[in-house]
Amino acid sequence: MNVNGRHYRTIWTEGEGEDETLFIIDQTSLPHEFRTRPLRSVDEVCLAIRDMWVRGAGLIGATAAWGVWVAAREAPADDFSGFMARSVERLRATRPTASNLVWALERQKRAMAGLAGKDAVRAARAEAQAVADEDARFCRMIGERGLRLIEEAAAKHPGRAVNVLTHCNAGWLAFVDYGSALSPVYAAFDAGIPVHVWVDETRPRNQGASLTAWELGRHGVPHDVIVDNAGGHLMQRGMVDMVITGADRVTICGDAANKIGTYLKALAAADNHVPFYVALPSSTFDPSLRDGVRDIPIEERNPDEVRRVSGLTEQGSVESVLVCPPDSTARNWAFDVTPARLITGLITERGVCGASERDILALYPEFQRARGQA
Ligand code: MRU
């Protein structure tokens, strides 16, 4: 993505040797300010994931992979493996729902097995770069696969834009580059297909209004922000051609955890015969789980994210305000699970498949080994 005339990934390093430093875009400042910041210690990497300076399944995984490299550089020579084991556990505990986090840490564990000191640092760096490059490549391929679906919709409705509804942010900012749900949209826009996006604001943290709208705008894609409750109304009036969302964890049977509210969009889509697609790279599958509603861990975050909203005042400062009575309590589940039966198809880097164990295994036969039985 180009920002202020420079191409950015969402995570990168600058400098060389001892001076090489990890950088991220601080997503808590968007859309009002584009700010990058260095992450110099494993403490800071954990904070960045937990407090959502970085967020989105793919970027959480890539940040954890780079976090292992940061930890390996910090680790004392006389307690290398103890420090690393504690660091990996701390990274693992930052956010529970996205499977990319555990997947990336497991990759790093395998890459560093039996190594210590400089060799371990070198191996961790190479693996973090590989995780990031693969994420970007797979997301680009998701765009190519999903493009066909948008082309088909465009052929059905010549003379007007294809209307895609999305929830939360599964774009460039949620991955290393391109995104999952938005990658087909960018591919269609770049191919000259008229496309328009309905952007759910996505309370409580408003990733749709603040992040999806921002990145679509930078790319020039026409879009409108809508309140979270508008989707059903638009679908009833034929104003949505397809829904494309991302996912944080998808079971071997195709149940998909995504930002809270996704399930309601899937119900409305089914009732109105609107195709509902979930876009994800292979790192988001958790083949060890079958029943997503029962088994996917759902993060519950600070209730103040519900009780308060923040935004830009007319005076130009960002402020947080209370939107409920001061003595009202709140609950804040960050994700919900859409059952496979409500999903028209999964858009992956290997192709589009049905949300079923048979179809997923046909694309990813290697999941057979890790497949959950319960
Ligand atoms: O809490 P977040 O912002 O990390 O949640 C992730 C999301 O933005 C969505 O659930 C997204 O659609 C999936 S992440 C690719």
Short mmCIF file of C-alpha atoms and ligand atoms in Angstrom, two decimals:
data_model
loop_
_atom_site.label_atom_id
_atom_site.label_comp_id
_atom_site.label_asym_id
_atom_site.label_seq_id
_atom_site.Cartn_x
_atom_site.Cartn_y
_atom_site.Cartn_z
CA MET A 1 0.00 0.00 0.00
CA ASN A 2 1.27 3.47 -0.85
CA VAL A 3 1.05 6.01 1.96
CA ASN A 4 2.41 9.53 1.52
CA GLY A 5 4.16 8.43 -1.66
CA ARG A 6 5.99 5.47 -0.07
CA HIS A 7 5.20 1.77 -0.34
CA TYR A 8 4.62 0.20 3.06
CA ARG A 9 4.06 -3.24 4.37
CA THR A 10 2.45 -3.27 7.81
CA ILE A 11 5.58 -4.67 9.49
CA TRP A 12 9.19 -4.34 8.39
CA THR A 13 12.73 -3.82 9.64
CA GLU A 14 15.14 -0.93 9.07
CA GLY A 15 18.92 -0.84 9.51
CA GLU A 16 21.42 -3.67 9.53
CA GLY A 17 23.23 -5.95 11.95
CA GLU A 18 22.99 -4.88 15.60
CA ASP A 19 21.10 -1.74 14.51
CA GLU A 20 18.35 -3.55 12.65
CA THR A 21 15.01 -2.50 14.19
CA LEU A 22 11.46 -3.79 13.82
CA PHE A 23 8.82 -1.24 12.79
CA ILE A 24 5.02 -1.28 12.66
CA ILE A 25 2.21 1.11 11.80
CA ASP A 26 0.44 2.11 15.02
CA GLN A 27 -3.14 1.28 14.02
CA THR A 28 -4.59 2.93 17.13
CA SER A 29 -3.75 6.33 15.57
CA LEU A 30 -5.63 5.71 12.33
CA PRO A 31 -7.48 7.15 10.51
CA HIS A 32 -6.53 10.54 11.94
CA GLU A 33 -2.77 10.13 12.00
CA PHE A 34 -0.37 7.79 10.17
CA ARG A 35 2.28 6.94 12.72
CA THR A 36 4.98 4.26 12.61
CA ARG A 37 6.80 3.03 15.69
CA PRO A 38 9.74 0.79 16.52
CA LEU A 39 9.34 -2.33 18.67
CA ARG A 40 12.63 -2.83 20.49
CA SER A 41 11.91 -5.51 23.08
CA VAL A 42 9.70 -8.55 23.48
CA ASP A 43 7.80 -6.59 26.16
CA GLU A 44 6.93 -4.00 23.52
CA VAL A 45 5.97 -6.63 20.96
CA CYS A 46 3.58 -8.24 23.47
CA LEU A 47 2.08 -4.85 24.28
CA ALA A 48 1.71 -4.02 20.57
CA ILE A 49 -0.34 -7.19 19.98
CA ARG A 50 -2.36 -7.05 23.22
CA ASP A 51 -3.23 -3.35 22.97
CA MET A 52 -3.87 -3.67 19.22
CA TRP A 53 -1.26 -1.27 17.84
CA VAL A 54 -1.17 -4.18 15.38
CA ARG A 55 -4.19 -6.41 14.87
CA GLY A 56 -5.83 -8.73 12.36
CA ALA A 57 -5.06 -12.43 12.17
CA GLY A 58 -2.23 -12.38 9.62
CA LEU A 59 -0.46 -9.38 11.09
CA ILE A 60 -0.75 -10.79 14.62
CA GLY A 61 0.98 -13.95 13.34
CA ALA A 62 3.72 -12.03 11.53
CA THR A 63 4.31 -9.77 14.53
CA ALA A 64 4.63 -12.80 16.82
CA ALA A 65 7.16 -14.34 14.39
CA TRP A 66 9.22 -11.13 14.39
CA GLY A 67 8.74 -10.96 18.18
CA VAL A 68 10.59 -14.25 18.52
CA TRP A 69 13.52 -12.70 16.62
CA VAL A 70 13.42 -9.66 18.94
CA ALA A 71 13.40 -12.00 21.95
CA ALA A 72 16.33 -14.05 20.62
CA ARG A 73 18.41 -10.86 20.32
CA GLU A 74 17.54 -9.91 23.91
CA ALA A 75 18.02 -13.34 25.47
CA PRO A 76 20.92 -13.59 27.96
CA ALA A 77 23.60 -16.15 27.00
CA ASP A 78 23.36 -17.93 30.38
CA ASP A 79 19.58 -18.46 30.16
CA PHE A 80 18.88 -18.49 26.43
CA SER A 81 16.38 -21.32 26.28
CA GLY A 82 14.58 -20.28 29.51
CA PHE A 83 14.16 -16.70 28.25
CA MET A 84 12.98 -17.89 24.86
CA ALA A 85 10.44 -20.33 26.35
CA ARG A 86 9.01 -17.58 28.58
CA SER A 87 8.93 -15.10 25.69
CA VAL A 88 7.08 -17.52 23.42
CA GLU A 89 4.53 -18.20 26.18
CA ARG A 90 4.03 -14.46 26.73
CA LEU A 91 3.52 -13.89 23.01
CA ARG A 92 1.09 -16.81 22.85
CA ALA A 93 -1.01 -15.34 25.69
CA THR A 94 -1.47 -11.90 24.07
CA ARG A 95 -4.62 -12.72 22.07
CA PRO A 96 -6.46 -16.03 22.11
CA THR A 97 -8.69 -16.26 19.02
CA ALA A 98 -6.60 -15.88 15.84
CA SER A 99 -4.92 -19.19 14.99
CA ASN A 100 -2.16 -17.39 13.04
CA LEU A 101 -0.50 -16.45 16.34
CA VAL A 102 0.05 -20.03 17.51
CA TRP A 103 0.85 -21.13 13.94
CA ALA A 104 3.65 -18.55 13.64
CA LEU A 105 5.10 -19.41 17.05
CA GLU A 106 5.13 -23.11 16.19
CA ARG A 107 6.99 -22.30 12.94
CA GLN A 108 9.58 -20.36 14.91
CA LYS A 109 9.97 -23.19 17.43
CA ARG A 110 10.71 -25.63 14.61
CA ALA A 111 13.11 -23.22 12.88
CA MET A 112 15.10 -22.61 16.07
CA ALA A 113 15.07 -26.14 17.46
CA GLY A 114 18.47 -27.05 18.93
CA LEU A 115 19.97 -23.59 18.23
CA ALA A 116 21.15 -20.88 20.62
CA GLY A 117 22.92 -17.53 20.47
CA LYS A 118 23.76 -16.02 17.08
CA ASP A 119 22.66 -19.13 15.15
CA ALA A 120 19.23 -18.94 16.78
CA VAL A 121 18.96 -15.21 16.03
CA ARG A 122 19.83 -15.86 12.37
CA ALA A 123 17.30 -18.69 12.11
CA ALA A 124 14.56 -16.63 13.81
CA ARG A 125 15.17 -13.72 11.47
CA ALA A 126 14.99 -15.90 8.38
CA GLU A 127 11.79 -17.56 9.58
CA ALA A 128 10.11 -14.25 10.51
CA GLN A 129 10.90 -12.91 7.05
CA ALA A 130 9.56 -16.12 5.49
CA VAL A 131 6.31 -15.87 7.49
CA ALA A 132 5.86 -12.24 6.40
CA ASP A 133 6.69 -12.92 2.74
CA GLU A 134 4.38 -15.93 2.63
CA ASP A 135 1.54 -13.93 4.19
CA ALA A 136 1.92 -11.24 1.52
CA ARG A 137 2.15 -13.79 -1.30
CA PHE A 138 -0.85 -15.82 -0.12
CA CYS A 139 -2.97 -12.69 0.31
CA ARG A 140 -2.12 -11.59 -3.24
CA MET A 141 -3.23 -15.03 -4.46
CA ILE A 142 -6.48 -14.75 -2.46
CA GLY A 143 -7.10 -11.58 -4.47
CA GLU A 144 -6.56 -13.43 -7.75
CA ARG A 145 -8.88 -16.28 -6.69
CA GLY A 146 -11.61 -13.97 -5.40
CA LEU A 147 -11.41 -11.71 -8.44
CA ARG A 148 -13.26 -14.35 -10.46
CA LEU A 149 -16.25 -14.12 -8.11
CA ILE A 150 -16.44 -10.36 -8.51
CA GLU A 151 -16.04 -10.70 -12.29
CA GLU A 152 -18.99 -13.12 -12.34
CA ALA A 153 -21.12 -10.73 -10.29
CA ALA A 154 -20.15 -7.85 -12.61
CA ALA A 155 -21.21 -9.90 -15.64
CA LYS A 156 -24.65 -10.42 -14.03
CA HIS A 157 -25.15 -6.68 -13.45
CA PRO A 158 -23.64 -4.81 -16.39
CA GLY A 159 -23.65 -1.03 -16.11
CA ARG A 160 -23.40 -0.77 -12.36
CA ALA A 161 -20.82 -1.37 -9.65
CA VAL A 162 -20.61 -4.69 -7.83
CA ASN A 163 -21.63 -4.03 -4.22
CA VAL A 164 -19.54 -5.91 -1.67
CA LEU A 165 -20.33 -5.72 2.05
CA THR A 166 -17.53 -6.36 4.53
CA HIS A 167 -17.30 -6.42 8.31
CA CYS A 168 -14.35 -5.23 10.40
CA ASN A 169 -10.96 -4.95 8.70
CA ALA A 170 -9.54 -7.86 6.78
CA GLY A 171 -7.55 -5.67 4.45
CA TRP A 172 -3.91 -4.69 4.01
CA LEU A 173 -3.78 -3.50 7.64
CA ALA A 174 -4.84 -6.91 8.99
CA PHE A 175 -2.04 -8.72 7.15
CA VAL A 176 1.46 -7.94 5.92
CA ASP A 177 0.14 -6.75 2.54
CA TYR A 178 -3.01 -6.90 0.33
CA GLY A 179 -5.37 -8.38 2.98
CA SER A 180 -7.78 -11.30 2.74
CA ALA A 181 -11.38 -10.03 2.30
CA LEU A 182 -10.26 -6.82 0.61
CA SER A 183 -7.66 -8.43 -1.66
CA PRO A 184 -10.28 -9.49 -4.28
CA VAL A 185 -11.75 -5.99 -4.07
CA TYR A 186 -8.36 -4.40 -4.79
CA ALA A 187 -7.76 -6.90 -7.61
CA ALA A 188 -11.15 -6.07 -9.15
CA PHE A 189 -10.63 -2.32 -8.81
CA ASP A 190 -7.15 -2.58 -10.36
CA ALA A 191 -8.63 -4.65 -13.22
CA GLY A 192 -11.08 -1.84 -13.96
CA ILE A 193 -14.20 -3.60 -12.68
CA PRO A 194 -16.54 -1.08 -11.03
CA VAL A 195 -16.77 -2.10 -7.39
CA HIS A 196 -18.23 -0.41 -4.33
CA VAL A 197 -17.86 -1.51 -0.69
CA TRP A 198 -20.36 -1.20 2.14
CA VAL A 199 -18.13 -0.86 5.20
CA ASP A 200 -19.67 -1.95 8.52
CA GLU A 201 -18.39 0.46 11.17
CA THR A 202 -17.68 -2.52 13.49
CA ARG A 203 -18.33 -1.47 17.03
CA PRO A 204 -16.86 -1.47 19.58
CA ARG A 205 -13.42 -0.57 18.18
CA ASN A 206 -14.70 0.60 14.79
CA GLN A 207 -12.08 -1.17 12.68
CA GLY A 208 -14.42 -0.80 9.69
CA ALA A 209 -14.95 2.95 10.02
CA SER A 210 -11.40 3.76 11.00
CA LEU A 211 -9.25 1.18 9.17
CA THR A 212 -11.18 -0.37 6.26
CA ALA A 213 -12.54 3.01 5.14
CA TRP A 214 -9.06 4.53 5.45
CA GLU A 215 -7.28 1.92 3.37
CA LEU A 216 -10.02 1.72 0.71
CA GLY A 217 -9.82 5.50 0.45
CA ARG A 218 -6.00 5.44 0.04
CA HIS A 219 -6.47 2.96 -2.83
CA GLY A 220 -9.29 4.98 -4.40
CA VAL A 221 -11.99 2.32 -3.97
CA PRO A 222 -15.52 3.81 -3.70
CA HIS A 223 -17.10 2.92 -0.36
CA ASP A 224 -19.66 4.01 2.21
CA VAL A 225 -19.45 3.45 5.94
CA ILE A 226 -22.69 2.07 7.35
CA VAL A 227 -23.81 1.33 10.89
CA ASP A 228 -23.47 -2.29 11.91
CA ASN A 229 -27.21 -2.81 11.87
CA ALA A 230 -27.76 -1.62 8.28
CA GLY A 231 -26.59 -4.73 6.41
CA GLY A 232 -29.86 -6.68 6.60
CA HIS A 233 -31.82 -3.69 5.34
CA LEU A 234 -29.48 -3.27 2.34
CA MET A 235 -29.63 -6.99 1.53
CA GLN A 236 -33.45 -6.95 1.54
CA ARG A 237 -33.33 -4.17 -1.07
CA GLY A 238 -30.90 -5.93 -3.41
CA MET A 239 -28.12 -3.46 -2.58
CA VAL A 240 -25.52 -6.13 -1.69
CA ASP A 241 -24.21 -8.54 -4.36
CA MET A 242 -21.94 -10.46 -2.02
CA VAL A 243 -20.52 -10.37 1.48
CA ILE A 244 -16.80 -11.01 1.90
CA THR A 245 -15.35 -11.14 5.40
CA GLY A 246 -12.04 -12.29 6.81
CA ALA A 247 -11.57 -14.88 9.54
CA ASP A 248 -9.50 -15.30 12.65
CA ARG A 249 -9.82 -19.08 12.92
CA VAL A 250 -11.58 -21.63 10.70
CA THR A 251 -12.15 -25.23 11.75
CA ILE A 252 -11.64 -28.29 9.56
CA CYS A 253 -15.44 -28.34 9.06
CA GLY A 254 -15.53 -24.72 7.87
CA ASP A 255 -16.93 -22.92 10.93
CA ALA A 256 -15.39 -19.43 10.91
CA ALA A 257 -14.59 -17.14 13.84
CA ASN A 258 -14.50 -13.49 12.84
CA LYS A 259 -15.20 -10.11 14.40
CA ILE A 260 -18.31 -9.95 16.58
CA GLY A 261 -21.38 -9.33 14.41
CA THR A 262 -20.23 -11.40 11.45
CA TYR A 263 -22.68 -14.18 12.33
CA LEU A 264 -25.64 -11.77 12.12
CA LYS A 265 -24.49 -10.69 8.64
CA ALA A 266 -24.33 -14.34 7.57
CA LEU A 267 -27.89 -14.93 8.85
CA ALA A 268 -29.16 -11.91 6.93
CA ALA A 269 -27.26 -12.99 3.81
CA ALA A 270 -28.77 -16.50 3.97
CA ASP A 271 -32.28 -15.10 4.39
CA ASN A 272 -31.80 -12.87 1.34
CA HIS A 273 -29.89 -15.35 -0.86
CA VAL A 274 -26.80 -13.13 -0.89
CA PRO A 275 -23.57 -15.15 -1.29
CA PHE A 276 -21.45 -15.03 1.87
CA TYR A 277 -17.71 -15.65 1.37
CA VAL A 278 -14.95 -15.94 3.96
CA ALA A 279 -11.42 -15.16 2.73
CA LEU A 280 -8.41 -16.63 4.52
CA PRO A 281 -4.86 -17.85 4.03
CA SER A 282 -4.00 -21.40 5.12
CA SER A 283 -2.44 -20.07 8.36
CA THR A 284 -5.94 -19.22 9.62
CA PHE A 285 -7.20 -22.81 9.47
CA ASP A 286 -7.16 -24.78 12.70
CA PRO A 287 -7.56 -28.37 11.49
CA SER A 288 -7.47 -29.64 15.09
CA LEU A 289 -10.96 -28.20 15.73
CA ARG A 290 -14.27 -29.33 14.28
CA ASP A 291 -17.12 -27.53 16.04
CA GLY A 292 -16.25 -23.83 15.99
CA VAL A 293 -19.14 -22.64 18.17
CA ARG A 294 -18.12 -25.08 20.88
CA ASP A 295 -14.35 -25.05 20.57
CA ILE A 296 -12.94 -21.76 19.23
CA PRO A 297 -11.77 -19.62 22.17
CA ILE A 298 -13.49 -16.24 22.08
CA GLU A 299 -11.56 -13.29 23.45
CA GLU A 300 -13.41 -11.07 25.91
CA ARG A 301 -11.88 -7.60 26.06
CA ASN A 302 -12.11 -4.60 28.35
CA PRO A 303 -15.76 -3.43 28.76
CA ASP A 304 -14.62 0.16 28.40
CA GLU A 305 -14.24 -0.48 24.66
CA VAL A 306 -18.08 -0.78 24.64
CA ARG A 307 -18.78 1.95 27.18
CA ARG A 308 -16.68 4.54 25.36
CA VAL A 309 -15.96 5.67 21.80
CA SER A 310 -13.11 7.81 20.62
CA GLY A 311 -12.96 10.18 17.67
CA LEU A 312 -11.75 13.50 16.33
CA THR A 313 -13.30 16.62 17.83
CA GLU A 314 -14.04 19.70 15.74
CA GLN A 315 -11.03 21.27 17.44
CA GLY A 316 -8.82 18.54 15.94
CA SER A 317 -7.95 16.50 19.01
CA VAL A 318 -8.75 12.80 19.47
CA GLU A 319 -10.90 12.23 22.53
CA SER A 320 -12.69 9.34 24.15
CA VAL A 321 -16.25 9.85 25.42
CA LEU A 322 -18.63 7.78 27.52
CA VAL A 323 -21.76 6.61 25.63
CA CYS A 324 -23.66 4.89 28.45
CA PRO A 325 -24.60 5.83 32.01
CA PRO A 326 -21.45 5.91 34.18
CA ASP A 327 -22.82 3.14 36.40
CA SER A 328 -23.80 0.74 33.56
CA THR A 329 -21.61 -2.31 33.19
CA ALA A 330 -20.84 -3.83 29.77
CA ARG A 331 -19.56 -7.08 28.22
CA ASN A 332 -17.22 -7.17 25.25
CA TRP A 333 -16.88 -10.39 23.26
CA ALA A 334 -14.52 -9.64 20.39
CA PHE A 335 -15.50 -12.46 18.00
CA ASP A 336 -18.35 -14.77 17.05
CA VAL A 337 -18.53 -17.95 15.03
CA THR A 338 -20.40 -18.31 11.74
CA PRO A 339 -21.40 -21.95 11.20
CA ALA A 340 -20.21 -23.50 7.94
CA ARG A 341 -23.82 -24.00 6.76
CA LEU A 342 -24.16 -20.21 6.33
CA ILE A 343 -20.95 -19.82 4.28
CA THR A 344 -21.16 -19.98 0.48
CA GLY A 345 -17.43 -20.50 0.01
CA LEU A 346 -13.94 -20.04 1.41
CA ILE A 347 -11.55 -17.96 -0.69
CA THR A 348 -8.03 -19.27 -0.04
CA GLU A 349 -4.67 -18.92 -1.73
CA ARG A 350 -5.21 -22.34 -3.33
CA GLY A 351 -8.69 -21.60 -4.66
CA VAL A 352 -12.32 -21.19 -3.66
CA CYS A 353 -13.84 -24.18 -1.86
CA GLY A 354 -16.97 -25.11 0.03
CA ALA A 355 -17.01 -24.66 3.80
CA SER A 356 -16.93 -28.39 4.50
CA GLU A 357 -14.39 -30.91 5.74
CA ARG A 358 -14.39 -32.72 2.40
CA ASP A 359 -13.74 -29.59 0.33
CA ILE A 360 -11.13 -28.19 2.73
CA LEU A 361 -9.24 -31.50 2.77
CA ALA A 362 -9.38 -31.65 -1.03
CA LEU A 363 -7.48 -28.33 -1.16
CA TYR A 364 -5.29 -28.99 1.88
CA PRO A 365 -4.66 -32.76 2.12
CA GLU A 366 -1.87 -32.06 4.64
CA PHE A 367 -4.53 -31.09 7.22
CA GLN A 368 -5.53 -34.77 7.39
CA ARG A 369 -2.76 -35.45 9.95
CA ALA A 370 -3.82 -32.65 12.33
CA ARG A 371 -7.53 -33.25 11.85
CA GLY A 372 -9.58 -33.19 15.08
CA GLN A 373 -11.78 -36.23 15.69
CA ALA A 374 -14.18 -34.97 18.40
O1 MRU B 1 -9.66 -7.69 16.90
P1 MRU B 1 -8.99 -7.62 15.56
O2 MRU B 1 -9.06 -6.27 14.92
O3 MRU B 1 -7.59 -8.19 15.57
O4 MRU B 1 -9.89 -8.60 14.73
C1 MRU B 1 -9.53 -9.15 13.56
C2 MRU B 1 -10.37 -8.61 12.51
O5 MRU B 1 -10.15 -7.51 12.07
C3 MRU B 1 -11.44 -9.37 11.91
O6 MRU B 1 -12.05 -10.31 12.67
C4 MRU B 1 -11.01 -9.78 10.54
O7 MRU B 1 -12.11 -9.88 9.73
C5 MRU B 1 -10.22 -11.02 10.50
S1 MRU B 1 -8.53 -10.73 10.65
C6 MRU B 1 -8.01 -11.02 9.06
#
